PDB file of C-alpha atoms in Angstrom:
ATOM      1  CA  ASP A   3     144.874 101.353 112.121  1.00 52.00           C
ATOM      2  CA  PRO A   4     143.914  99.234 108.777  1.00 59.00           C
ATOM      3  CA  ALA A   5     143.549  96.300 110.897  1.00 60.00           C
ATOM      4  CA  ILE A   6     140.804  97.751 112.683  1.00 56.00           C
ATOM      5  CA  ARG A   7     139.241  99.233 109.512  1.00 56.00           C
ATOM      6  CA  ASP A   8     139.005  95.822 107.676  1.00 60.00           C
ATOM      7  CA  PHE A   9     137.787  94.270 110.379  1.00 56.00           C
ATOM      8  CA  CYS A  10     134.651  96.873 110.770  1.00 55.00           C
ATOM      9  CA  LEU A  11     134.507  97.205 106.862  1.00 57.00           C
ATOM     10  CA  SER A  12     134.256  92.997 106.974  1.00 56.00           C
ATOM     11  CA  ARG A  13     131.618  93.289 109.279  1.00 54.00           C
ATOM     12  CA  GLY A  14     129.517  95.736 107.494  1.00 53.00           C
ATOM     13  CA  LEU A  15     130.443  98.553 109.775  1.00 50.00           C
ATOM     14  CA  GLY A  16     131.801 100.789 107.222  1.00 50.00           C
ATOM     15  CA  ASP A  17     130.138 103.819 108.353  1.00 52.00           C
ATOM     16  CA  VAL A  18     132.447 104.014 111.381  1.00 50.00           C
ATOM     17  CA  TYR A  19     135.107 104.693 108.855  1.00 51.00           C
ATOM     18  CA  LYS A  20     133.410 107.546 106.857  1.00 67.00           C
ATOM     19  CA  ARG A  21     135.647 110.300 108.456  1.00 78.00           C
ATOM     20  CA  GLN A  22     138.378 109.509 110.742  1.00 86.00           C
ATOM     21  CA  LEU A  23     139.938 112.116 112.821  1.00 89.00           C
ATOM     22  CA  ILE A  24     143.712 111.690 112.838  1.00 92.00           C
ATOM     23  CA  CYS A  25     144.920 113.689 116.047  1.00 93.00           C
ATOM     24  CA  ILE A  26     148.801 114.812 116.080  1.00 95.00           C
ATOM     25  CA  GLY A  27     150.914 117.080 118.387  1.00 95.00           C
ATOM     26  CA  ASP A  28     154.046 117.808 119.897  1.00 95.00           C
ATOM     27  CA  SER A  29     155.169 117.577 123.449  1.00 94.00           C
ATOM     28  CA  ALA A  30     156.234 120.726 125.616  1.00 93.00           C
ATOM     29  CA  VAL A  31     159.809 118.729 125.356  1.00 95.00           C
ATOM     30  CA  GLU A  32     160.077 118.184 121.583  1.00 96.00           C
ATOM     31  CA  LYS A  33     158.773 121.758 121.048  1.00 95.00           C
ATOM     32  CA  SER A  34     161.787 123.109 123.487  1.00 95.00           C
ATOM     33  CA  LYS A  35     164.080 120.837 121.477  1.00 97.00           C
ATOM     34  CA  GLY A  36     163.026 122.504 118.233  1.00 95.00           C
ATOM     35  CA  ASP A  37     162.127 119.351 117.086  1.00 96.00           C
ATOM     36  CA  ALA A  38     158.181 119.799 116.657  1.00 96.00           C
ATOM     37  CA  LYS A  39     158.230 119.667 112.827  1.00 97.00           C
ATOM     38  CA  ASN A  40     160.004 116.551 113.085  1.00 96.00           C
ATOM     39  CA  VAL A  41     157.693 114.738 115.079  1.00 96.00           C
ATOM     40  CA  ILE A  42     154.682 115.978 113.419  1.00 96.00           C
ATOM     41  CA  LYS A  43     155.985 114.954 110.014  1.00 97.00           C
ATOM     42  CA  ASN A  44     156.842 111.237 111.478  1.00 95.00           C
ATOM     43  CA  GLN A  45     153.125 111.487 113.032  1.00 96.00           C
ATOM     44  CA  VAL A  46     151.549 112.457 109.697  1.00 96.00           C
ATOM     45  CA  LEU A  47     153.501 110.102 107.425  1.00 95.00           C
ATOM     46  CA  SER A  48     152.857 107.007 109.819  1.00 93.00           C
ATOM     47  CA  ALA A  49     149.114 107.944 109.833  1.00 93.00           C
ATOM     48  CA  VAL A  50     148.609 108.095 106.031  1.00 94.00           C
ATOM     49  CA  LYS A  51     150.934 105.058 105.486  1.00 91.00           C
ATOM     50  CA  GLY A  52     148.753 102.387 103.515  1.00 89.00           C
ATOM     51  CA  ILE A  53     145.816 105.176 102.653  1.00 92.00           C
ATOM     52  CA  SER A  54     145.412 105.398  98.989  1.00 92.00           C
ATOM     53  CA  PRO A  55     144.755 108.994  97.322  1.00 94.00           C
ATOM     54  CA  SER A  56     141.286 107.765  96.382  1.00 90.00           C
ATOM     55  CA  GLU A  57     140.524 106.830 100.211  1.00 90.00           C
ATOM     56  CA  SER A  58     142.261 110.013 101.712  1.00 92.00           C
ATOM     57  CA  SER A  59     138.977 111.790 101.556  1.00 88.00           C
ATOM     58  CA  SER A  60     137.967 109.774 104.712  1.00 89.00           C
ATOM     59  CA  ILE A  61     140.322 111.315 106.917  1.00 92.00           C
ATOM     60  CA  ILE A  62     140.520 114.619 109.038  1.00 92.00           C
ATOM     61  CA  PHE A  63     143.916 115.598 110.661  1.00 95.00           C
ATOM     62  CA  ALA A  64     143.879 117.983 113.854  1.00 94.00           C
ATOM     63  CA  TYR A  65     146.969 119.598 115.008  1.00 96.00           C
ATOM     64  CA  GLU A  66     146.460 119.286 118.801  1.00 94.00           C
ATOM     65  CA  PRO A  67     149.927 120.183 120.514  1.00 95.00           C
ATOM     66  CA  VAL A  68     150.040 118.005 123.858  1.00 94.00           C
ATOM     67  CA  TRP A  69     151.501 121.149 125.401  1.00 94.00           C
ATOM     68  CA  ALA A  70     148.359 123.211 124.507  1.00 93.00           C
ATOM     69  CA  ILE A  71     145.655 120.485 125.965  1.00 91.00           C
ATOM     70  CA  GLY A  72     144.335 120.456 129.622  1.00 82.00           C
ATOM     71  CA  GLU A  73     143.190 123.008 132.367  1.00 77.00           C
ATOM     72  CA  GLY A  74     145.533 125.901 132.505  1.00 80.00           C
ATOM     73  CA  ALA A  75     147.411 124.762 129.138  1.00 84.00           C
ATOM     74  CA  GLN A  76     148.777 127.915 127.265  1.00 87.00           C
ATOM     75  CA  PRO A  77     147.221 127.806 123.802  1.00 90.00           C
ATOM     76  CA  ALA A  78     149.442 127.903 120.648  1.00 94.00           C
ATOM     77  CA  SER A  79     149.900 131.151 118.922  1.00 95.00           C
ATOM     78  CA  VAL A  80     148.049 131.974 115.832  1.00 95.00           C
ATOM     79  CA  GLU A  81     151.260 132.068 114.205  1.00 96.00           C
ATOM     80  CA  VAL A  82     152.508 128.453 115.417  1.00 96.00           C
ATOM     81  CA  VAL A  83     149.236 127.146 114.365  1.00 96.00           C
ATOM     82  CA  GLY A  84     149.546 128.532 110.934  1.00 96.00           C
ATOM     83  CA  GLU A  85     152.868 127.300 110.537  1.00 97.00           C
ATOM     84  CA  ILE A  86     152.227 123.843 111.563  1.00 97.00           C
ATOM     85  CA  THR A  87     148.821 123.363 109.718  1.00 97.00           C
ATOM     86  CA  SER A  88     150.478 124.686 106.804  1.00 97.00           C
ATOM     87  CA  PHE A  89     153.514 122.223 107.277  1.00 98.00           C
ATOM     88  CA  VAL A  90     150.879 119.447 107.330  1.00 98.00           C
ATOM     89  CA  ARG A  91     149.013 120.307 104.429  1.00 96.00           C
ATOM     90  CA  GLN A  92     152.664 120.401 102.454  1.00 97.00           C
ATOM     91  CA  LEU A  93     153.066 117.072 103.872  1.00 98.00           C
ATOM     92  CA  LEU A  94     149.671 115.718 102.829  1.00 97.00           C
ATOM     93  CA  LYS A  95     150.102 117.462  99.335  1.00 97.00           C
ATOM     94  CA  ASN A  96     153.781 115.684  98.692  1.00 97.00           C
ATOM     95  CA  PHE A  97     151.986 112.416  99.817  1.00 96.00           C
ATOM     96  CA  PHE A  98     148.873 112.216  97.938  1.00 96.00           C
ATOM     97  CA  GLY A  99     149.302 114.925  95.326  1.00 95.00           C
ATOM     98  CA  SER A 100     147.657 118.249  95.350  1.00 93.00           C
ATOM     99  CA  HIS A 101     144.074 117.270  94.105  1.00 93.00           C
ATOM    100  CA  TYR A 102     143.462 114.662  96.958  1.00 94.00           C
ATOM    101  CA  SER A 103     145.469 116.773  99.700  1.00 93.00           C
ATOM    102  CA  GLY A 104     143.167 119.635  99.290  1.00 91.00           C
ATOM    103  CA  GLN A 105     140.147 117.436 100.199  1.00 92.00           C
ATOM    104  CA  ILE A 106     141.667 116.756 103.695  1.00 95.00           C
ATOM    105  CA  PRO A 107     140.511 119.002 106.369  1.00 94.00           C
ATOM    106  CA  VAL A 108     143.285 120.268 108.785  1.00 96.00           C
ATOM    107  CA  LEU A 109     142.116 121.506 112.052  1.00 95.00           C
ATOM    108  CA  TYR A 110     143.511 122.943 115.192  1.00 95.00           C
ATOM    109  CA  GLY A 111     142.604 121.974 118.781  1.00 92.00           C
ATOM    110  CA  GLY A 112     144.360 122.640 122.051  1.00 89.00           C
ATOM    111  CA  SER A 113     142.922 125.338 124.727  1.00 89.00           C
ATOM    112  CA  VAL A 114     140.407 126.613 121.904  1.00 90.00           C
ATOM    113  CA  ASN A 115     137.715 128.802 123.402  1.00 90.00           C
ATOM    114  CA  ILE A 116     135.966 131.781 123.064  1.00 90.00           C
ATOM    115  CA  GLU A 117     138.887 133.915 123.232  1.00 91.00           C
ATOM    116  CA  ASN A 118     140.866 132.607 120.363  1.00 92.00           C
ATOM    117  CA  ALA A 119     138.568 130.490 118.255  1.00 91.00           C
ATOM    118  CA  VAL A 120     138.063 133.376 115.750  1.00 93.00           C
ATOM    119  CA  SER A 121     141.798 134.017 115.247  1.00 94.00           C
ATOM    120  CA  TYR A 122     142.324 130.436 114.890  1.00 94.00           C
ATOM    121  CA  LEU A 123     139.513 130.246 112.029  1.00 91.00           C
ATOM    122  CA  LEU A 124     140.747 133.377 110.249  1.00 91.00           C
ATOM    123  CA  ARG A 125     143.809 131.856 109.269  1.00 91.00           C
ATOM    124  CA  SER A 126     143.630 130.343 105.642  1.00 91.00           C
ATOM    125  CA  GLU A 127     145.589 127.228 106.788  1.00 92.00           C
ATOM    126  CA  VAL A 128     142.912 126.123 109.275  1.00 94.00           C
ATOM    127  CA  ASP A 129     140.027 124.251 108.137  1.00 93.00           C
ATOM    128  CA  GLY A 130     138.240 123.820 111.017  1.00 91.00           C
ATOM    129  CA  LEU A 131     138.423 123.724 115.211  1.00 92.00           C
ATOM    130  CA  PHE A 132     138.595 120.475 117.245  1.00 88.00           C
ATOM    131  CA  ILE A 133     137.219 122.073 120.171  1.00 87.00           C
ATOM    132  CA  GLY A 134     137.638 120.226 123.974  1.00 79.00           C
ATOM    133  CA  ARG A 135     136.662 122.026 127.312  1.00 78.00           C
ATOM    134  CA  ALA A 136     135.134 124.779 126.101  1.00 74.00           C
ATOM    135  CA  ALA A 137     132.556 122.659 124.815  1.00 73.00           C
ATOM    136  CA  TRP A 138     131.746 120.459 127.392  1.00 79.00           C
ATOM    137  CA  LYS A 139     128.883 123.191 128.735  1.00 82.00           C
ATOM    138  CA  VAL A 140     126.644 123.922 126.007  1.00 83.00           C
ATOM    139  CA  GLU A 141     126.432 127.287 127.034  1.00 85.00           C
ATOM    140  CA  GLY A 142     130.099 127.828 125.971  1.00 82.00           C
ATOM    141  CA  PHE A 143     129.876 126.080 122.714  1.00 85.00           C
ATOM    142  CA  ILE A 144     127.122 127.875 121.559  1.00 85.00           C
ATOM    143  CA  LYS A 145     128.811 131.258 122.453  1.00 87.00           C
ATOM    144  CA  ILE A 146     132.036 129.979 120.368  1.00 85.00           C
ATOM    145  CA  ILE A 147     129.592 129.129 117.484  1.00 86.00           C
ATOM    146  CA  HIS A 148     127.985 132.505 118.089  1.00 86.00           C
ATOM    147  CA  ALA A 149     131.415 134.112 117.720  1.00 85.00           C
ATOM    148  CA  LEU A 150     132.423 132.051 114.497  1.00 86.00           C
ATOM    149  CA  GLU A 151     129.129 132.689 112.432  1.00 83.00           C
ATOM    150  CA  GLY A 152     130.248 135.895 111.040  1.00 74.00           C
ATOM    151  CA  VAL A 153     133.699 134.181 109.991  1.00 75.00           C
ATOM    152  CA  ILE A 154     132.268 131.063 108.750  1.00 71.00           C
ATOM    153  CA  GLU A 155     129.953 132.966 106.237  1.00 60.00           C
ATOM    154  CA  LYS A 156     132.896 134.590 104.683  1.00 51.00           C
TER     155      LYS A 156
END
């Protein structure tokens, strides 16, 4: 929210806004209607409205479909994650231009766990992971980090 950002900046709290995580995602109903990309497009364009290209390096996007969040939720397929994150990247490129959009990380979050983290991160369209429930216990988070070590080094 630009008003909150301006308030924080005017109060000397600019560090709060060094990186803004913007979560976007479709619901199960939107997905079943085939409307996911339209929903994502509206969310992305609404989020970047008022952000100049030179300010774009302060944002991070996380695709986190609502239907893939929570206990017992079905994680998105690697193909869907690749397709949507690529779509988000194209929207950012159209809005900010190639130079600036390439500086905006696009993450995936939504039932990321030890079994699927490596597969998601191997997608060239995915810049990182937004890990929730699987990181609630430090042991689980450490397991994911160790599983990703070989992928990150490449």
